[in-house]
mmCIF file of C-alpha atoms in Angstrom:
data_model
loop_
_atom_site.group_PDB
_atom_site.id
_atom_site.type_symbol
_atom_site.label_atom_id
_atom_site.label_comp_id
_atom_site.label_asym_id
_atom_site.label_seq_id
_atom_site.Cartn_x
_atom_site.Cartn_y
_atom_site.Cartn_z
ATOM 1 C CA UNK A 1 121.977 85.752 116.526
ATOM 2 C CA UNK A 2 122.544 82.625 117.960
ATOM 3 C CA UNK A 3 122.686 84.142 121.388
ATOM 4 C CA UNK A 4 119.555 85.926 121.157
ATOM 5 C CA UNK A 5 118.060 81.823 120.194
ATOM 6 C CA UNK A 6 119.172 80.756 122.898
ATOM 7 C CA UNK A 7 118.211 83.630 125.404
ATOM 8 C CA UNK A 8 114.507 82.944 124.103
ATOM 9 C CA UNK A 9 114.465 79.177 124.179
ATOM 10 C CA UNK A 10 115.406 79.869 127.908
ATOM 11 C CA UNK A 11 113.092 82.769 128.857
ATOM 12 C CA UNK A 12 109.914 82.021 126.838
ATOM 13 C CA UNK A 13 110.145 78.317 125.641
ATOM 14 C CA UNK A 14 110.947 76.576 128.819
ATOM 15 C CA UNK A 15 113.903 75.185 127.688
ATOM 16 C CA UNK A 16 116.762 74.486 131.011
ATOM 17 C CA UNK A 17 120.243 76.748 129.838
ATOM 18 C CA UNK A 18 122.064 73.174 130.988
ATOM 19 C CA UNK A 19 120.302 71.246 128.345
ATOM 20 C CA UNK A 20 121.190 73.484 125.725
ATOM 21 C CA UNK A 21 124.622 72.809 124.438
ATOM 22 C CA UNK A 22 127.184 75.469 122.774
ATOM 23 C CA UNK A 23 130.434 74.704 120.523
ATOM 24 C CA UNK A 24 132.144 78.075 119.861
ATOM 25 C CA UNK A 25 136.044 79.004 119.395
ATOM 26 C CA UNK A 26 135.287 82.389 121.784
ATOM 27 C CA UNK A 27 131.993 82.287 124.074
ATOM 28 C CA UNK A 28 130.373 85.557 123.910
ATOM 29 C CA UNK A 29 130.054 87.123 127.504
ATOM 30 C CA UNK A 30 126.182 86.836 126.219
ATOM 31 C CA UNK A 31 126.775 83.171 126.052
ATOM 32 C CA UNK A 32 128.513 82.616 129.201
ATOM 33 C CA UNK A 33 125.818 84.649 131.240
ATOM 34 C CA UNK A 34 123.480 82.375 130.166
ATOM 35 C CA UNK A 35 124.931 79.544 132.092
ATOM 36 C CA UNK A 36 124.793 77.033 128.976
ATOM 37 C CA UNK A 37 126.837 73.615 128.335
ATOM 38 C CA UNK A 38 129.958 74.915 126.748
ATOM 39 C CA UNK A 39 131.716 71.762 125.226
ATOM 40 C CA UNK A 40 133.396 70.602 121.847
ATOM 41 C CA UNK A 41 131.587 69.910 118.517
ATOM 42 C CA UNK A 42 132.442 65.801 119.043
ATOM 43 C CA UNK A 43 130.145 66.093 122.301
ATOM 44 C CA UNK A 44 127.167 68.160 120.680
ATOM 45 C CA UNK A 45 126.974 65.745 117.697
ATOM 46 C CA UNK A 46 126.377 62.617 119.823
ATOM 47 C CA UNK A 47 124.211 63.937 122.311
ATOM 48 C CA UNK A 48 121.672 66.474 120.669
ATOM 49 C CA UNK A 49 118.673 65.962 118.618
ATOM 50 C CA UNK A 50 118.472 68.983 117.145
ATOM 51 C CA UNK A 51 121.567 71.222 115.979
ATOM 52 C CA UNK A 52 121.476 74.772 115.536
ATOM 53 C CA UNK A 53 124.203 76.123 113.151
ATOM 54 C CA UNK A 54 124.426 79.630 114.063
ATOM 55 C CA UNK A 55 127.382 80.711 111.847
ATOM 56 C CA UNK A 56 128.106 83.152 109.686
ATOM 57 C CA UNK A 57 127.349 81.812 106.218
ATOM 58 C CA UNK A 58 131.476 81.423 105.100
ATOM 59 C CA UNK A 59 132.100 79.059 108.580
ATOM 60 C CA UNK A 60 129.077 76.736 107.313
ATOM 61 C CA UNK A 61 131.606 74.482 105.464
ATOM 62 C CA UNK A 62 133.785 74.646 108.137
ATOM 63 C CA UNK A 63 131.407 73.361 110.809
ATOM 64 C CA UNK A 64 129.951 71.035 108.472
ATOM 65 C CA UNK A 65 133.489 69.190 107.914
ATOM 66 C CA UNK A 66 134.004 69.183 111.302
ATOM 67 C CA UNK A 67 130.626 67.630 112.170
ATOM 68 C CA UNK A 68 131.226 65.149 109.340
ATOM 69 C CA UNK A 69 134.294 64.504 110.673
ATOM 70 C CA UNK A 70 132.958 63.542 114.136
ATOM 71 C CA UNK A 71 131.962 59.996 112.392
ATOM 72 C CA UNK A 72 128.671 59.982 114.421
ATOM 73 C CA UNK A 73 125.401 58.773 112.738
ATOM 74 C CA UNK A 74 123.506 61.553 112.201
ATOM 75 C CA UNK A 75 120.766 60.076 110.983
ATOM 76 C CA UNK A 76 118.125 61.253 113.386
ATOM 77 C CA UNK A 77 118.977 64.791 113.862
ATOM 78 C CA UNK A 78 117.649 67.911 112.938
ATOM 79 C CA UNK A 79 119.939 70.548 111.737
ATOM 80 C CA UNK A 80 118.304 74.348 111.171
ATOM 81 C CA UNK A 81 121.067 76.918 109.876
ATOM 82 C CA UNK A 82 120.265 80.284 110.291
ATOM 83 C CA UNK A 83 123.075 81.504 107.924
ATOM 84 C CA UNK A 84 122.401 84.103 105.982
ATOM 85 C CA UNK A 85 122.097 83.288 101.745
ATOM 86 C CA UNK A 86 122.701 79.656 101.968
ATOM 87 C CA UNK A 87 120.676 77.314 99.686
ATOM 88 C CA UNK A 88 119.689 74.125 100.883
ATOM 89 C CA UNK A 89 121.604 72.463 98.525
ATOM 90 C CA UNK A 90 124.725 73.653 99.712
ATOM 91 C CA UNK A 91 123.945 72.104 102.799
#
């Protein structure tokens, strides 16, 4: 799902593939052809606005302790999780 995101922000929103920024353990070949930013969670966290977590709804935690665990102030960005069944407050 998260590939298909970013294949549209690139085709129809006008978005540049090298400003959009991808933490994953395994890049999808999907991923990789669309010549995107492939760095560490430490990296997206401090230099992106907006944060799309495109996990499966039982790696939410996960992610979210790991971006938590980044220290950075996080403030002023916009997080949109596209996981399946999760309630807000869970977030």
């Amino acid at each position: 799902m998260g590939g298909a995101i970013i294949s549209g922000m690139i085709k129809n929103g006008g978005y540049n593939a090298g400003s959009i920024f991808v933490c994953d353990k395994k890049i999808s070949d999907e991923i990789a052809m669309l010549q995107t930013t492939c760095t560490d969670i430490t990296t997206i966290v401090s230099s992106c606005k907006i944060i799309v977590l495109a996990v499966k709804p039982n790696m939410l935690n996960i992610v979210a302790d790991e971006i938590a665990g980044t220290g950075a102030d996080l403030s002023e960005t916009l997080f949109v999780s596209i996981a399946a069944g999760v309630k807000l407050d869970a977030l």
